[in-house]
Tab-separated table of C-alpha atoms in Angstrom:
chain	number	residue	atom	x	y	z
Y	1	MET	CA	-18.850	18.597	-27.690
Y	2	SER	CA	-19.927	17.077	-24.356
Y	3	THR	CA	-17.372	16.709	-21.588
Y	4	PRO	CA	-15.927	13.178	-21.388
Y	5	ALA	CA	-16.956	11.330	-18.229
Y	6	LEU	CA	-13.304	11.011	-17.215
Y	7	LEU	CA	-12.961	14.801	-17.139
Y	8	GLU	CA	-16.181	15.528	-15.256
Y	9	PRO	CA	-15.752	16.915	-11.721
Y	10	LEU	CA	-16.724	14.642	-8.824
Y	11	THR	CA	-17.956	15.971	-5.488
Y	12	VAL	CA	-17.397	13.749	-2.458
Y	13	ARG	CA	-18.599	15.303	0.795
Y	14	GLY	CA	-17.158	18.830	0.780
Y	15	LEU	CA	-14.429	18.121	-1.776
Y	16	THR	CA	-14.829	18.556	-5.532
Y	17	LEU	CA	-12.228	16.789	-7.638
Y	18	PRO	CA	-11.613	18.493	-11.011
Y	19	ASN	CA	-11.558	15.159	-12.862
Y	20	ARG	CA	-11.695	11.411	-12.244
Y	21	LEU	CA	-7.980	10.636	-12.643
Y	22	VAL	CA	-6.036	9.727	-9.515
Y	23	VAL	CA	-2.386	8.980	-8.826
Y	24	ALA	CA	-2.387	5.856	-6.666
Y	25	PRO	CA	-0.007	5.552	-3.711
Y	26	MET	CA	3.422	4.343	-4.844
Y	27	CYS	CA	6.081	3.430	-2.290
Y	28	GLN	CA	9.412	5.053	-3.106
Y	29	TYR	CA	11.471	3.707	-0.169
Y	30	SER	CA	13.442	6.944	-0.268
Y	31	VAL	CA	13.296	8.665	3.125
Y	32	ASP	CA	15.116	8.481	6.438
Y	33	ASP	CA	13.196	8.149	9.710
Y	34	GLY	CA	9.936	8.626	7.805
Y	35	LEU	CA	10.699	12.256	6.922
Y	36	VAL	CA	9.862	13.400	3.368
Y	37	GLY	CA	11.967	16.020	1.611
Y	38	ASP	CA	12.641	17.416	-1.828
Y	39	TYR	CA	12.442	14.063	-3.600
Y	40	HIS	CA	8.824	13.534	-2.620
Y	41	LEU	CA	7.885	17.133	-3.359
Y	42	VAL	CA	9.138	16.725	-6.930
Y	43	HIS	CA	7.939	13.123	-7.357
Y	44	LEU	CA	4.368	13.959	-6.308
Y	45	GLY	CA	4.278	17.558	-7.520
Y	46	ARG	CA	4.861	16.547	-11.144
Y	47	PHE	CA	1.536	14.687	-11.135
Y	48	ALA	CA	-0.308	17.837	-10.080
Y	49	LEU	CA	1.420	19.706	-12.897
Y	50	GLY	CA	0.338	16.839	-15.138
Y	51	GLY	CA	-3.338	17.467	-14.432
Y	52	PHE	CA	-4.431	14.654	-12.100
Y	53	GLY	CA	-7.477	15.436	-9.966
Y	54	LEU	CA	-6.201	13.655	-6.852
Y	55	VAL	CA	-2.663	12.695	-5.871
Y	56	ILE	CA	-2.246	10.252	-2.972
Y	57	VAL	CA	0.968	10.042	-0.943
Y	58	GLU	CA	2.378	6.537	-0.653
Y	59	ALA	CA	1.726	4.111	2.224
Y	60	THR	CA	2.535	6.199	5.283
Y	61	ALA	CA	3.309	4.267	8.448
Y	62	VAL	CA	1.301	5.053	11.567
Y	63	THR	CA	3.997	3.523	13.789
Y	64	ALA	CA	7.732	3.125	13.322
Y	65	ASP	CA	7.491	-0.674	13.462
Y	66	GLY	CA	4.596	-0.544	10.994
Y	67	ARG	CA	6.873	0.596	8.173
Y	68	ILE	CA	7.395	-1.718	5.236
Y	69	SER	CA	11.066	-0.765	5.141
Y	70	HIS	CA	13.551	1.633	6.690
Y	71	GLY	CA	12.888	3.894	3.683
Y	72	ASP	CA	9.146	4.345	4.232
Y	73	VAL	CA	7.271	7.603	4.806
Y	74	GLY	CA	5.921	7.988	8.342
Y	75	LEU	CA	3.365	9.962	10.317
Y	76	TRP	CA	3.877	8.554	13.793
Y	77	SER	CA	5.153	11.841	15.213
Y	78	ASP	CA	4.579	15.557	14.802
Y	79	GLU	CA	8.057	15.830	13.265
Y	80	HIS	CA	6.640	14.315	10.083
Y	81	ILE	CA	3.984	16.990	9.602
Y	82	PRO	CA	5.978	19.877	8.041
Y	83	GLY	CA	7.375	17.912	5.099
Y	84	LEU	CA	3.994	16.408	4.274
Y	85	ALA	CA	2.263	19.780	4.696
Y	86	ARG	CA	4.636	21.246	2.113
Y	87	ILE	CA	3.576	18.558	-0.364
Y	88	ALA	CA	-0.153	18.889	0.350
Y	89	ASP	CA	0.047	22.655	-0.075
Y	90	PHE	CA	1.881	22.404	-3.397
Y	91	LEU	CA	-0.575	19.850	-4.787
Y	92	ARG	CA	-3.522	22.089	-3.983
Y	93	THR	CA	-1.918	25.232	-5.410
Y	94	GLN	CA	-1.573	23.378	-8.734
Y	95	GLY	CA	-5.228	22.323	-8.798
Y	96	SER	CA	-5.026	18.761	-7.448
Y	97	ALA	CA	-6.549	17.439	-4.245
Y	98	ALA	CA	-4.072	16.001	-1.753
Y	99	GLY	CA	-4.533	12.512	-0.340
Y	100	ILE	CA	-2.510	10.375	2.035
Y	101	GLN	CA	-2.628	6.607	2.553
Y	102	LEU	CA	-2.283	5.506	6.185
Y	103	ALA	CA	-0.862	2.039	6.689
Y	104	HIS	CA	0.676	-0.561	8.950
Y	105	ALA	CA	2.722	-3.289	7.287
Y	106	GLY	CA	2.175	-6.000	9.906
Y	107	ALA	CA	4.038	-9.181	8.965
Y	108	LYS	CA	5.401	-7.456	5.844
Y	109	ALA	CA	7.299	-4.924	7.929
Y	110	SER	CA	11.085	-4.928	8.244
Y	111	SER	CA	11.474	-5.568	4.507
Y	112	ARG	CA	14.350	-4.753	2.217
Y	113	ARG	CA	13.918	-2.158	-0.487
Y	114	PRO	CA	13.048	-3.762	-3.848
Y	115	TRP	CA	16.368	-2.746	-5.404
Y	116	ASP	CA	18.181	-4.370	-2.482
Y	117	GLY	CA	16.533	-7.668	-3.342
Y	118	GLY	CA	13.266	-7.497	-1.395
Y	119	GLY	CA	12.302	-10.010	1.266
Y	120	PRO	CA	12.884	-9.616	4.993
Y	121	VAL	CA	15.775	-7.674	6.478
Y	122	THR	CA	18.200	-9.970	8.294
Y	123	PRO	CA	21.384	-9.258	10.254
Y	124	GLU	CA	23.302	-10.582	7.256
Y	125	ASN	CA	21.681	-8.461	4.518
Y	126	ALA	CA	20.846	-5.279	6.424
Y	127	ARG	CA	22.317	-1.968	5.362
Y	128	PRO	CA	24.600	-0.375	7.963
Y	129	GLY	CA	22.463	1.083	10.740
Y	130	GLU	CA	19.280	-0.596	9.464
Y	131	ALA	CA	18.757	-3.607	11.696
Y	132	PRO	CA	15.653	-5.790	11.380
Y	133	TRP	CA	12.851	-5.441	13.915
Y	134	PRO	CA	10.181	-7.889	15.181
Y	135	THR	CA	6.920	-7.966	13.241
Y	136	ALA	CA	3.307	-8.525	14.270
Y	137	SER	CA	0.140	-9.721	12.573
Y	138	ALA	CA	-3.302	-11.175	13.148
Y	139	SER	CA	-1.795	-14.609	13.795
Y	140	GLU	CA	1.586	-16.302	13.965
Y	141	VAL	CA	1.611	-16.901	10.199
Y	142	PRO	CA	4.629	-15.850	8.102
Y	143	ILE	CA	3.617	-13.747	5.134
Y	144	GLY	CA	5.484	-16.113	2.816
Y	145	PRO	CA	8.274	-18.681	2.587
Y	146	GLY	CA	11.490	-17.444	4.196
Y	147	TRP	CA	9.765	-14.725	6.220
Y	148	PRO	CA	9.937	-14.607	10.022
Y	149	THR	CA	6.973	-15.656	12.134
Y	150	PRO	CA	5.169	-12.542	13.377
Y	151	HIS	CA	3.838	-11.993	16.869
Y	152	ALA	CA	0.049	-12.403	17.148
Y	153	LEU	CA	-1.311	-9.089	18.363
Y	154	THR	CA	-3.224	-9.024	21.622
Y	155	ALA	CA	-6.484	-7.113	22.054
Y	156	GLU	CA	-4.599	-4.467	24.020
Y	157	GLU	CA	-2.026	-4.107	21.237
Y	158	LEU	CA	-4.805	-3.818	18.666
Y	159	ALA	CA	-6.246	-0.907	20.619
Y	160	GLY	CA	-2.847	0.775	20.511
Y	161	ILE	CA	-2.556	0.357	16.742
Y	162	ARG	CA	-6.088	1.657	16.273
Y	163	GLU	CA	-5.162	4.756	18.253
Y	164	ALA	CA	-2.001	5.134	16.142
Y	165	PHE	CA	-4.212	5.328	13.049
Y	166	VAL	CA	-6.335	7.948	14.810
Y	167	ALA	CA	-3.270	9.989	15.782
Y	168	ALA	CA	-1.970	9.818	12.205
Y	169	ALA	CA	-5.369	10.946	10.913
Y	170	ARG	CA	-5.222	13.985	13.182
Y	171	ARG	CA	-1.728	14.776	11.919
Y	172	SER	CA	-2.980	14.376	8.341
Y	173	LEU	CA	-5.537	17.077	9.067
Y	174	THR	CA	-2.877	19.353	10.526
Y	175	ALA	CA	-0.775	18.770	7.398
Y	176	GLY	CA	-3.707	19.897	5.247
Y	177	PHE	CA	-4.696	16.728	3.414
Y	178	ASP	CA	-8.097	16.564	1.723
Y	179	VAL	CA	-8.478	12.769	1.633
Y	180	ILE	CA	-7.351	9.894	3.833
Y	181	GLU	CA	-7.092	6.411	2.347
Y	182	LEU	CA	-6.770	3.466	4.728
Y	183	HIS	CA	-4.587	0.666	3.386
Y	184	ALA	CA	-6.416	-2.638	3.807
Y	185	ALA	CA	-4.852	-4.313	0.767
Y	186	HIS	CA	-1.691	-5.889	-0.640
Y	187	GLY	CA	-0.932	-8.139	2.302
Y	188	TYR	CA	-0.420	-5.447	4.945
Y	189	LEU	CA	-1.825	-5.548	8.474
Y	190	LEU	CA	-5.501	-4.721	7.919
Y	191	HIS	CA	-5.538	-7.144	4.984
Y	192	GLN	CA	-3.847	-9.761	7.186
Y	193	PHE	CA	-6.898	-9.593	9.460
Y	194	LEU	CA	-9.327	-9.880	6.557
Y	195	SER	CA	-7.695	-12.891	4.892
Y	196	PRO	CA	-8.346	-16.443	6.135
Y	197	LEU	CA	-4.848	-17.296	4.907
Y	198	THR	CA	-3.235	-15.118	7.596
Y	199	ASN	CA	-5.954	-14.745	10.224
Y	200	ARG	CA	-6.347	-17.949	12.219
Y	201	ARG	CA	-7.520	-16.354	15.445
Y	202	THR	CA	-10.129	-17.975	17.644
Y	203	ASP	CA	-11.149	-14.855	19.567
Y	204	GLY	CA	-13.567	-12.137	18.451
Y	205	TYR	CA	-11.159	-10.998	15.728
Y	206	GLY	CA	-11.030	-14.225	13.742
Y	207	GLY	CA	-12.924	-17.253	12.539
Y	208	SER	CA	-15.928	-16.052	10.567
Y	209	PRO	CA	-15.718	-13.440	7.781
Y	210	GLU	CA	-17.574	-11.036	10.084
Y	211	ALA	CA	-15.014	-11.482	12.854
Y	212	ARG	CA	-12.095	-11.083	10.428
Y	213	MET	CA	-13.567	-7.724	9.382
Y	214	ARG	CA	-13.829	-6.508	12.954
Y	215	PHE	CA	-10.428	-4.881	13.431
Y	216	PRO	CA	-10.262	-3.153	10.005
Y	217	LEU	CA	-13.779	-1.829	10.617
Y	218	GLU	CA	-12.802	-0.607	14.085
Y	219	VAL	CA	-9.902	1.298	12.536
Y	220	ALA	CA	-12.105	2.765	9.809
Y	221	ALA	CA	-14.761	3.824	12.316
Y	222	ALA	CA	-12.198	5.397	14.647
Y	223	VAL	CA	-10.564	7.354	11.827
Y	224	ARG	CA	-13.939	8.450	10.448
Y	225	ALA	CA	-14.846	9.749	13.917
Y	226	VAL	CA	-11.891	12.173	13.989
Y	227	TRP	CA	-11.694	12.980	10.292
Y	228	PRO	CA	-13.843	16.054	9.529
Y	229	GLY	CA	-17.281	15.413	8.122
Y	230	ASP	CA	-16.566	17.439	4.981
Y	231	ARG	CA	-13.477	15.375	4.046
Y	232	PRO	CA	-13.630	12.003	2.276
Y	233	LEU	CA	-12.366	8.716	3.670
Y	234	PHE	CA	-11.303	6.088	1.127
Y	235	VAL	CA	-10.309	2.475	1.832
Y	236	ARG	CA	-8.025	0.429	-0.407
Y	237	VAL	CA	-8.877	-3.267	-0.548
Y	238	SER	CA	-7.607	-6.381	-2.212
Y	239	ALA	CA	-10.841	-7.621	-3.764
Y	240	VAL	CA	-9.401	-11.131	-3.881
Y	241	ASP	CA	-6.295	-12.780	-2.527
Y	242	GLY	CA	-3.776	-14.192	-4.972
Y	243	SER	CA	-4.985	-17.700	-4.123
Y	244	HIS	CA	-8.544	-18.926	-4.602
Y	245	GLU	CA	-8.349	-20.208	-1.015
Y	246	GLY	CA	-8.224	-16.661	0.359
Y	247	ILE	CA	-10.539	-13.659	0.239
Y	248	THR	CA	-13.291	-13.841	-2.362
Y	249	ILE	CA	-15.092	-11.018	-4.130
Y	250	GLU	CA	-18.174	-11.929	-2.094
Y	251	ASP	CA	-16.173	-11.321	1.104
Y	252	THR	CA	-15.070	-7.935	-0.174
Y	253	VAL	CA	-18.557	-6.870	-1.224
Y	254	ALA	CA	-19.701	-7.645	2.331
Y	255	PHE	CA	-16.773	-5.660	3.762
Y	256	ALA	CA	-17.576	-2.734	1.459
Y	257	ARG	CA	-21.177	-2.710	2.676
Y	258	GLU	CA	-19.946	-2.382	6.243
Y	259	LEU	CA	-17.552	0.390	5.247
Y	260	THR	CA	-20.420	2.215	3.581
Y	261	ALA	CA	-22.521	1.966	6.734
Y	262	LEU	CA	-19.834	3.514	8.928
Y	263	GLY	CA	-19.194	6.461	6.607
Y	264	ALA	CA	-16.469	5.504	4.137
Y	265	ASP	CA	-16.839	7.369	0.855
Y	266	ALA	CA	-15.085	5.204	-1.757
Y	267	VAL	CA	-13.344	1.859	-2.109
Y	268	ASP	CA	-10.074	1.708	-4.043
Y	269	VAL	CA	-10.252	-1.775	-5.548
Y	270	SER	CA	-6.970	-3.603	-6.039
Y	271	GLY	CA	-6.061	-7.262	-5.496
Y	272	GLY	CA	-3.518	-9.794	-4.299
Y	273	GLY	CA	-0.704	-9.506	-1.789
Y	274	ILE	CA	-1.479	-12.682	0.151
Y	275	GLY	CA	-1.505	-16.203	-1.186
Y	276	GLY	CA	1.375	-15.917	-3.616
Y	277	GLY	CA	1.018	-15.526	-7.351
Y	278	TRP	CA	-2.270	-14.618	-9.034
Y	279	GLU	CA	-4.844	-17.363	-9.721
Y	280	HIS	CA	-7.255	-15.034	-11.523
Y	281	PRO	CA	-7.568	-13.535	-15.020
Y	282	ILE	CA	-4.779	-11.098	-15.936
Y	283	GLY	CA	-4.593	-8.413	-18.596
Y	284	TYR	CA	-5.551	-4.824	-19.311
Y	285	GLY	CA	-8.078	-3.570	-16.762
Y	286	TYR	CA	-8.078	-6.968	-15.059
Y	287	GLN	CA	-9.284	-5.604	-11.714
Y	288	VAL	CA	-11.999	-3.338	-13.135
Y	289	PRO	CA	-14.708	-6.060	-12.887
Y	290	PHE	CA	-14.099	-6.202	-9.131
Y	291	ALA	CA	-14.610	-2.445	-8.842
Y	292	ALA	CA	-17.793	-2.676	-10.909
Y	293	ARG	CA	-19.249	-5.432	-8.758
Y	294	ILE	CA	-18.452	-3.683	-5.477
Y	295	ARG	CA	-19.958	-0.450	-6.808
Y	296	ALA	CA	-23.148	-2.216	-7.892
Y	297	GLU	CA	-23.633	-4.515	-4.915
Y	298	ALA	CA	-22.305	-2.451	-2.006
Y	299	GLY	CA	-23.662	0.895	-3.153
Y	300	ILE	CA	-20.402	2.772	-2.699
Y	301	PRO	CA	-18.292	4.690	-5.233
Y	302	THR	CA	-15.223	2.808	-6.391
Y	303	MET	CA	-11.814	3.556	-7.834
Y	304	ALA	CA	-10.525	1.215	-10.544
Y	305	VAL	CA	-6.869	0.194	-10.895
Y	306	GLY	CA	-4.821	-2.432	-12.708
Y	307	LEU	CA	-3.116	-2.103	-16.108
Y	308	ILE	CA	-5.090	0.938	-17.177
Y	309	VAL	CA	-2.809	2.453	-19.800
Y	310	ASP	CA	-4.928	4.425	-22.270
Y	311	ALA	CA	-7.170	7.473	-22.072
Y	312	GLY	CA	-9.921	5.748	-24.043
Y	313	GLN	CA	-9.736	2.773	-21.701
Y	314	ALA	CA	-10.026	5.036	-18.636
Y	315	GLU	CA	-12.925	6.936	-20.218
Y	316	ALA	CA	-14.780	3.690	-20.928
Y	317	ILE	CA	-14.437	2.614	-17.285
Y	318	VAL	CA	-16.073	5.776	-15.950
Y	319	ALA	CA	-18.567	6.307	-18.769
Y	320	GLY	CA	-19.672	2.676	-18.550
Y	321	GLY	CA	-20.325	2.894	-14.818
Y	322	ALA	CA	-17.682	0.377	-13.731
Y	323	ALA	CA	-16.075	2.897	-11.368
Y	324	ASP	CA	-16.248	6.544	-10.383
Y	325	LEU	CA	-12.491	7.156	-10.385
Y	326	VAL	CA	-9.517	5.671	-12.224
Y	327	ALA	CA	-6.161	5.413	-10.450
Y	328	LEU	CA	-2.801	5.004	-12.148
Y	329	ALA	CA	0.555	4.115	-10.631
Y	330	ARG	CA	3.142	2.675	-13.014
Y	331	GLU	CA	1.468	4.358	-15.982
Y	332	ALA	CA	1.646	7.694	-14.159
Y	333	GLN	CA	5.322	7.170	-13.405
Y	334	ASP	CA	5.910	6.496	-17.096
Y	335	ASP	CA	3.803	9.493	-18.148
Y	336	PRO	CA	3.315	12.082	-15.380
Y	337	ASN	CA	1.306	14.133	-17.918
Y	338	PHE	CA	-1.197	11.328	-18.556
Y	339	ALA	CA	-4.118	13.506	-17.415
Y	340	VAL	CA	-3.390	16.412	-19.741
Y	341	HIS	CA	-2.672	14.009	-22.575
Y	342	ALA	CA	-6.027	12.314	-21.875
Y	343	ALA	CA	-7.804	15.669	-21.994
Y	344	ARG	CA	-6.202	16.441	-25.354
Y	345	GLU	CA	-7.071	13.035	-26.774
Y	346	LEU	CA	-10.652	12.937	-25.521
Y	347	THR	CA	-11.551	16.525	-26.438
Y	348	ALA	CA	-10.006	16.842	-29.898
Y	349	GLY	CA	-7.030	18.920	-28.861
Y	350	TYR	CA	-8.058	20.804	-25.714
Y	351	ASP	CA	-5.018	21.178	-23.470
Y	352	THR	CA	-5.005	21.503	-19.680
Y	353	TYR	CA	-1.280	22.090	-19.225
Y	354	PRO	CA	-0.286	24.678	-16.601
Y	355	VAL	CA	-0.008	28.212	-17.964
Y	356	GLN	CA	3.773	28.018	-17.780
Y	357	ALA	CA	3.730	25.342	-20.498
Y	358	GLY	CA	0.349	25.567	-22.232
Y	359	PRO	CA	0.812	28.508	-24.624
Y	360	ARG	CA	4.271	27.358	-25.668
Y	361	LEU	CA	3.070	23.823	-26.349
Y	362	ALA	CA	0.016	25.109	-28.219
Y	363	SER	CA	2.167	27.138	-30.620
Y	364	ARG	CA	4.413	24.139	-31.123
Y	365	ALA	CA	1.360	21.996	-31.903
Y	366	ARG	CA	0.180	24.500	-34.521
Y	367	LEU	CA	3.591	24.476	-36.185
Y	368	LEU	CA	3.778	20.681	-36.180
Y	369	GLY	CA	0.269	20.544	-37.625
Y	370	SER	CA	1.285	22.777	-40.488
Y	371	ILE	CA	4.470	20.925	-41.453
Y	372	GLY	CA	3.349	17.370	-40.777
Y	373	PRO	CA	5.236	14.568	-38.991
Y	374	TRP	CA	8.980	14.020	-39.264
Y	375	THR	CA	9.481	11.064	-41.607
Y	376	GLY	CA	13.267	10.643	-41.635
Y	377	PRO	CA	15.942	9.629	-42.251
Y	378	ASP	CA	17.255	13.164	-42.811
Y	379	PRO	CA	17.276	14.948	-39.427
Y	380	VAL	CA	16.677	18.318	-41.147
Y	381	GLN	CA	13.408	18.702	-43.065
Y	382	VAL	CA	12.458	22.298	-43.821
Y	383	ARG	CA	10.273	24.118	-46.302
Y	384	GLU	CA	10.821	27.418	-47.994
Y	385	PRO	CA	8.801	30.370	-46.705
Y	386	ALA	CA	5.734	31.204	-48.765
């Protein structure tokens, strides 16, 4: 039986991923001062035990004021390195590559945690000791109704943020990560420069689509320059804004071409985050067509996301050439063993569980196969020995 496309290794620069399944960055809003601990080790480590080829740490702030919330992971100081190094090391020892997403929230910074109600932090709704802080963006455009007006970043401030990304990339290397992903999606700072809905600048960083790309491309080029040549650089994009008046797929194809030229290795294709709502088709795999078009027209590998919930669905994406990688977030949280379950489903029973679980589960599977499924209602259904 031939190996399913989803389970084929993929070599990107000097890194070979054991399969095409990726755990996408998922903010947990569960740290203090940006410092990860046991929660993140367990949260991310379970995906390596579950067989994913690449596990990416959530949006990790390159500056303290670039955090989405007070609970965000950070990498703006050397104090953040040891906790992240512990995670990267564990992921690799279990057979997964370790990735980290570097981000700046821009006008979406100083937010409340989702379970606190979301929206901006204010003096009235802030947790004790968690005061709001001023935000910044491409232009003085609130990210949505009820949000504060951000400060429009000056050219000098942009240089400082670019260098913060570079410093975080260097710390990522010290921590032992295999892959960096730059976050240019979901309404955060780099996306705020790309979108005409939030970038209304009249200098060299705004106006035309080419000028709106300038700062994100400067960041990508600066990070690529310090990130070792044998390690991949991914970029997450919102292929389209939520509103038809924002970024178009044509804009993103053009951006992806520029990323390819400066040495990016893959585009992680998501959508939305600016413009409110979603004025595009919605359903299973609804963002896969964007990944396919960017892959075909920009000549760069892509990673598909968006309501991918089934092993057969993921296999069809890779086998059909729509994308080179498939990333899961909510589905992975629901089933941290999705990758080993996919291997079993796609290969007629072959298991890739860790050795600590594999033999035990295999013997259980043989027993279940011999006695058939439980049919109820009696909780005890046994057969006499032969």
